[in-house]
PDB file of C-alpha atoms and ligand atoms in Angstrom:
ATOM      1  CA  UNK A   1     -31.118  -1.959 -89.609  1.00  0.00           C
ATOM      2  CA  UNK A   2     -31.711  -3.105 -93.061  1.00  0.00           C
ATOM      3  CA  UNK A   3     -28.396  -3.078 -95.853  1.00  0.00           C
ATOM      4  CA  UNK A   4     -28.645   0.584 -97.334  1.00  0.00           C
ATOM      5  CA  UNK A   5     -28.776   2.254 -93.779  1.00  0.00           C
ATOM      6  CA  UNK A   6     -25.854  -0.052 -92.852  1.00  0.00           C
ATOM      7  CA  UNK A   7     -23.874   0.735 -95.708  1.00  0.00           C
ATOM      8  CA  UNK A   8     -24.648   5.010 -95.180  1.00  0.00           C
ATOM      9  CA  UNK A   9     -23.756   4.846 -91.589  1.00  0.00           C
ATOM     10  CA  UNK A  10     -20.585   2.560 -92.623  1.00  0.00           C
ATOM     11  CA  UNK A  11     -20.065   6.010 -95.119  1.00  0.00           C
ATOM     12  CA  UNK A  12     -20.263   8.615 -92.433  1.00  0.00           C
ATOM     13  CA  UNK A  13     -18.261   6.696 -89.457  1.00  0.00           C
ATOM     14  CA  UNK A  14     -14.907   6.403 -92.659  1.00  0.00           C
ATOM     15  CA  UNK A  15     -15.242  10.200 -93.162  1.00  0.00           C
ATOM     16  CA  UNK A  16     -15.361  10.881 -89.501  1.00  0.00           C
ATOM     17  CA  UNK A  17     -12.333   8.727 -89.480  1.00  0.00           C
ATOM     18  CA  UNK A  18     -10.748   9.978 -92.199  1.00  0.00           C
ATOM     19  CA  UNK A  19     -12.177  13.862 -90.947  1.00  0.00           C
ATOM     20  CA  UNK A  20      -9.885  13.147 -87.478  1.00  0.00           C
ATOM     21  CA  UNK A  21      -7.006  11.429 -89.484  1.00  0.00           C
ATOM     22  CA  UNK A  22      -6.849  15.020 -91.522  1.00  0.00           C
ATOM     23  CA  UNK A  23      -7.242  17.482 -88.149  1.00  0.00           C
ATOM     24  CA  UNK A  24      -5.012  15.792 -86.209  1.00  0.00           C
ATOM     25  CA  UNK A  25      -1.524  17.245 -86.625  1.00  0.00           C
ATOM     26  CA  UNK A  26       1.191  14.892 -87.089  1.00  0.00           C
ATOM     27  CA  UNK A  27       4.387  15.530 -85.297  1.00  0.00           C
ATOM     28  CA  UNK A  28       6.253  13.311 -87.167  1.00  0.00           C
ATOM     29  CA  UNK A  29       7.594  12.640 -90.205  1.00  0.00           C
ATOM     30  CA  UNK A  30       9.738  10.293 -92.456  1.00  0.00           C
ATOM     31  CA  UNK A  31      12.295  11.502 -94.788  1.00  0.00           C
ATOM     32  CA  UNK A  32      14.469  10.064 -97.712  1.00  0.00           C
ATOM     33  CA  UNK A  33      18.418   9.788 -98.615  1.00  0.00           C
ATOM     34  CA  UNK A  34      19.369   8.805-101.595  1.00  0.00           C
ATOM     35  CA  UNK A  35      23.051   7.718-103.348  1.00  0.00           C
ATOM     36  CA  UNK A  36      22.378  10.596-105.570  1.00  0.00           C
ATOM     37  CA  UNK A  37      22.909  13.037-102.664  1.00  0.00           C
ATOM     38  CA  UNK A  38      19.633  14.136-102.645  1.00  0.00           C
ATOM     39  CA  UNK A  39      16.751  14.222 -99.951  1.00  0.00           C
ATOM     40  CA  UNK A  40      13.359  14.205-100.992  1.00  0.00           C
ATOM     41  CA  UNK A  41      11.445  16.796 -99.379  1.00  0.00           C
ATOM     42  CA  UNK A  42      13.072  20.379 -99.702  1.00  0.00           C
ATOM     43  CA  UNK A  43      10.269  21.621 -96.422  1.00  0.00           C
ATOM     44  CA  UNK A  44       8.846  20.250 -93.667  1.00  0.00           C
ATOM     45  CA  UNK A  45       6.205  21.771 -91.191  1.00  0.00           C
ATOM     46  CA  UNK A  46       6.462  21.245 -87.191  1.00  0.00           C
ATOM     47  CA  UNK A  47       3.237  22.085 -86.407  1.00  0.00           C
ATOM     48  CA  UNK A  48       3.326  24.348 -82.945  1.00  0.00           C
ATOM     49  CA  UNK A  49       0.419  21.758 -81.769  1.00  0.00           C
ATOM     50  CA  UNK A  50       2.496  19.030 -81.338  1.00  0.00           C
ATOM     51  CA  UNK A  51       4.873  19.250 -78.084  1.00  0.00           C
ATOM     52  CA  UNK A  52       7.612  16.367 -79.954  1.00  0.00           C
ATOM     53  CA  UNK A  53       8.355  16.311 -83.148  1.00  0.00           C
ATOM     54  CA  UNK A  54      10.454  13.576 -84.954  1.00  0.00           C
ATOM     55  CA  UNK A  55      12.268  12.509 -87.978  1.00  0.00           C
ATOM     56  CA  UNK A  56      12.735   9.569 -88.956  1.00  0.00           C
ATOM     57  CA  UNK A  57      15.734   9.823 -91.619  1.00  0.00           C
ATOM     58  CA  UNK A  58      16.130   6.760 -93.556  1.00  0.00           C
ATOM     59  CA  UNK A  59      18.788   5.849 -96.706  1.00  0.00           C
ATOM     60  CA  UNK A  60      16.826   4.397 -99.563  1.00  0.00           C
ATOM     61  CA  UNK A  61      20.588   3.817-101.329  1.00  0.00           C
ATOM     62  CA  UNK A  62      23.025   1.092-101.831  1.00  0.00           C
ATOM     63  CA  UNK A  63      26.721   2.939-100.467  1.00  0.00           C
ATOM     64  CA  UNK A  64      28.482   2.595 -97.528  1.00  0.00           C
ATOM     65  CA  UNK A  65      27.870   5.506 -94.903  1.00  0.00           C
ATOM     66  CA  UNK A  66      31.763   6.290 -95.147  1.00  0.00           C
ATOM     67  CA  UNK A  67      31.243   6.573 -98.621  1.00  0.00           C
ATOM     68  CA  UNK A  68      27.558   8.139 -98.901  1.00  0.00           C
ATOM     69  CA  UNK A  69      26.727   8.666 -95.402  1.00  0.00           C
ATOM     70  CA  UNK A  70      23.103  11.008 -94.661  1.00  0.00           C
ATOM     71  CA  UNK A  71      22.224  12.779 -91.654  1.00  0.00           C
ATOM     72  CA  UNK A  72      19.282  15.140 -90.723  1.00  0.00           C
ATOM     73  CA  UNK A  73      20.752  18.206 -88.958  1.00  0.00           C
ATOM     74  CA  UNK A  74      18.377  20.931 -87.569  1.00  0.00           C
ATOM     75  CA  UNK A  75      19.619  24.189 -87.540  1.00  0.00           C
ATOM     76  CA  UNK A  76      18.948  28.365 -87.815  1.00  0.00           C
ATOM     77  CA  UNK A  77      18.876  28.798 -91.424  1.00  0.00           C
ATOM     78  CA  UNK A  78      21.369  31.459 -90.364  1.00  0.00           C
ATOM     79  CA  UNK A  79      23.525  28.439 -88.437  1.00  0.00           C
ATOM     80  CA  UNK A  80      23.313  25.954 -91.173  1.00  0.00           C
ATOM     81  CA  UNK A  81      26.445  26.508 -93.425  1.00  0.00           C
ATOM     82  CA  UNK A  82      28.580  27.481 -90.519  1.00  0.00           C
ATOM     83  CA  UNK A  83      27.504  24.249 -88.897  1.00  0.00           C
ATOM     84  CA  UNK A  84      28.718  22.320 -91.382  1.00  0.00           C
ATOM     85  CA  UNK A  85      32.034  23.473 -92.807  1.00  0.00           C
ATOM     86  CA  UNK A  86      33.178  23.402 -88.666  1.00  0.00           C
ATOM     87  CA  UNK A  87      31.404  20.022 -88.626  1.00  0.00           C
ATOM     88  CA  UNK A  88      34.068  18.037 -91.618  1.00  0.00           C
ATOM     89  CA  UNK A  89      36.561  17.976 -89.572  1.00  0.00           C
ATOM     90  CA  UNK A  90      34.143  16.204 -86.722  1.00  0.00           C
ATOM     91  CA  UNK A  91      34.799  13.634 -88.189  1.00  0.00           C
ATOM     92  CA  UNK A  92      32.241  10.321 -89.325  1.00  0.00           C
ATOM     93  CA  UNK A  93      32.498   9.215 -85.875  1.00  0.00           C
ATOM     94  CA  UNK A  94      31.096  12.444 -84.982  1.00  0.00           C
ATOM     95  CA  UNK A  95      28.370  12.556 -87.413  1.00  0.00           C
ATOM     96  CA  UNK A  96      30.814  14.819 -88.641  1.00  0.00           C
ATOM     97  CA  UNK A  97      29.338  17.711 -86.244  1.00  0.00           C
ATOM     98  CA  UNK A  98      31.677  19.918 -84.089  1.00  0.00           C
ATOM     99  CA  UNK A  99      31.128  18.325 -80.422  1.00  0.00           C
ATOM    100  CA  UNK A 100      28.940  20.668 -78.395  1.00  0.00           C
ATOM    101  CA  UNK A 101      27.751  22.232 -81.410  1.00  0.00           C
ATOM    102  CA  UNK A 102      25.064  25.007 -79.185  1.00  0.00           C
ATOM    103  CA  UNK A 103      23.412  25.846 -82.938  1.00  0.00           C
ATOM    104  CA  UNK A 104      23.078  21.906 -83.646  1.00  0.00           C
ATOM    105  CA  UNK A 105      19.434  21.885 -82.860  1.00  0.00           C
ATOM    106  CA  UNK A 106      18.381  18.493 -83.277  1.00  0.00           C
ATOM    107  CA  UNK A 107      20.187  15.633 -85.723  1.00  0.00           C
ATOM    108  CA  UNK A 108      20.607  11.880 -86.094  1.00  0.00           C
ATOM    109  CA  UNK A 109      23.802   9.580 -87.310  1.00  0.00           C
ATOM    110  CA  UNK A 110      24.828   9.326 -89.670  1.00  0.00           C
ATOM    111  CA  UNK A 111      23.923   6.238 -91.950  1.00  0.00           C
ATOM    112  CA  UNK A 112      24.884   4.083 -94.940  1.00  0.00           C
ATOM    113  CA  UNK A 113      22.189   2.447 -97.486  1.00  0.00           C
ATOM    114  CA  UNK A 114      19.558   0.744 -96.254  1.00  0.00           C
ATOM    115  CA  UNK A 115      19.749   2.343 -92.600  1.00  0.00           C
ATOM    116  CA  UNK A 116      17.169   4.597 -90.453  1.00  0.00           C
ATOM    117  CA  UNK A 117      17.325   6.471 -87.646  1.00  0.00           C
ATOM    118  CA  UNK A 118      15.046   9.064 -85.933  1.00  0.00           C
ATOM    119  CA  UNK A 119      15.200  11.540 -83.862  1.00  0.00           C
ATOM    120  CA  UNK A 120      12.678  13.556 -81.229  1.00  0.00           C
ATOM    121  CA  UNK A 121      12.924  16.802 -80.249  1.00  0.00           C
ATOM    122  CA  UNK A 122      10.641  19.134 -78.302  1.00  0.00           C
ATOM    123  CA  UNK A 123       8.869  21.993 -80.467  1.00  0.00           C
ATOM    124  CA  UNK A 124       9.585  25.159 -77.727  1.00  0.00           C
ATOM    125  CA  UNK A 125      12.791  24.436 -79.401  1.00  0.00           C
ATOM    126  CA  UNK A 126      11.506  26.332 -82.210  1.00  0.00           C
ATOM    127  CA  UNK A 127      10.077  30.758 -82.640  1.00  0.00           C
ATOM    128  CA  UNK A 128       7.470  30.747 -84.527  1.00  0.00           C
ATOM    129  CA  UNK A 129       9.776  34.303 -85.840  1.00  0.00           C
ATOM    130  CA  UNK A 130      12.597  32.146 -86.722  1.00  0.00           C
ATOM    131  CA  UNK A 131      14.059  30.642 -89.386  1.00  0.00           C
ATOM    132  CA  UNK A 132      15.610  27.079 -90.134  1.00  0.00           C
ATOM    133  CA  UNK A 133      17.113  24.518 -91.863  1.00  0.00           C
ATOM    134  CA  UNK A 134      18.052  21.038 -92.428  1.00  0.00           C
ATOM    135  CA  UNK A 135      20.517  19.448 -93.820  1.00  0.00           C
ATOM    136  CA  UNK A 136      23.271  17.153 -94.334  1.00  0.00           C
ATOM    137  CA  UNK A 137      26.505  17.364 -93.126  1.00  0.00           C
ATOM    138  CA  UNK A 138      28.517  14.849 -94.493  1.00  0.00           C
ATOM    139  CA  UNK A 139      31.616  16.409 -96.332  1.00  0.00           C
ATOM    140  CA  UNK A 140      30.530  18.410 -99.159  1.00  0.00           C
ATOM    141  CA  UNK A 141      26.630  17.582 -98.978  1.00  0.00           C
ATOM    142  CA  UNK A 142      25.242  20.930 -97.424  1.00  0.00           C
ATOM    143  CA  UNK A 143      24.997  22.661-101.080  1.00  0.00           C
ATOM    144  CA  UNK A 144      21.967  19.980-102.455  1.00  0.00           C
ATOM    145  CA  UNK A 145      21.357  18.482 -99.330  1.00  0.00           C
ATOM    146  CA  UNK A 146      18.874  21.438 -97.358  1.00  0.00           C
ATOM    147  CA  UNK A 147      15.474  22.395 -96.728  1.00  0.00           C
ATOM    148  CA  UNK A 148      14.045  24.244 -94.290  1.00  0.00           C
ATOM    149  CA  UNK A 149      11.737  23.896 -91.288  1.00  0.00           C
ATOM    150  CA  UNK A 150       9.000  25.944 -90.057  1.00  0.00           C
ATOM    151  CA  UNK A 151       6.739  25.355 -87.533  1.00  0.00           C
ATOM    152  CA  UNK A 152       3.418  26.052 -88.148  1.00  0.00           C
ATOM    153  CA  UNK A 153       0.274  26.796 -85.867  1.00  0.00           C
TER     154      UNK A 153
HETATM  155 CU1   CU B   1      24.880  13.132 -97.095  1.00  0.00          CU
END
C-alpha cells in the first residue's frame, strides 16, 4: 500500500470510529456543582436504549459540605419541591432527604468542594410520558439548583 492509500484508509477508519461514537448512546453524564450554588447543566437526557444510566456529580468548588454541600436527586417534576422541603429536617447525615422517601428515584450523597459521587439507576424506572426533575436538596439550593430529566429515544 502506498502512503496516499494508507492515509485514505486511516481517514476512513477514523470517520467510522467517530460515527460509531456518535450513534452509541452515552449512558452516563457528568454534572458539576460550584460554590455559587449552581449546576453546570439544566437538562439531562437519558437514552431509552441504556439499561442503566449513571450520573457523576463533581463539586468543583472549595467550600465544605456543611456550608455549600450539593447532591443530585432525581424525582418527578411534580415531587421535586416537596422532596426538597421534606429533606431539610433530615439533616446532612441523611443527605437532606427524608429517610425512605419513595418519591426519590435516585440520588447521590451530599458532597463538598473537591469531592465527587455518582449514582446509577435503571432507566426502566423512567416513563416516556412523565416529566422528571433533578435538584440539589441541600436547604435553600433547589430554587437555583434544578433541571429537567427526559427519557429520550
Ligand atoms: Cu447544593
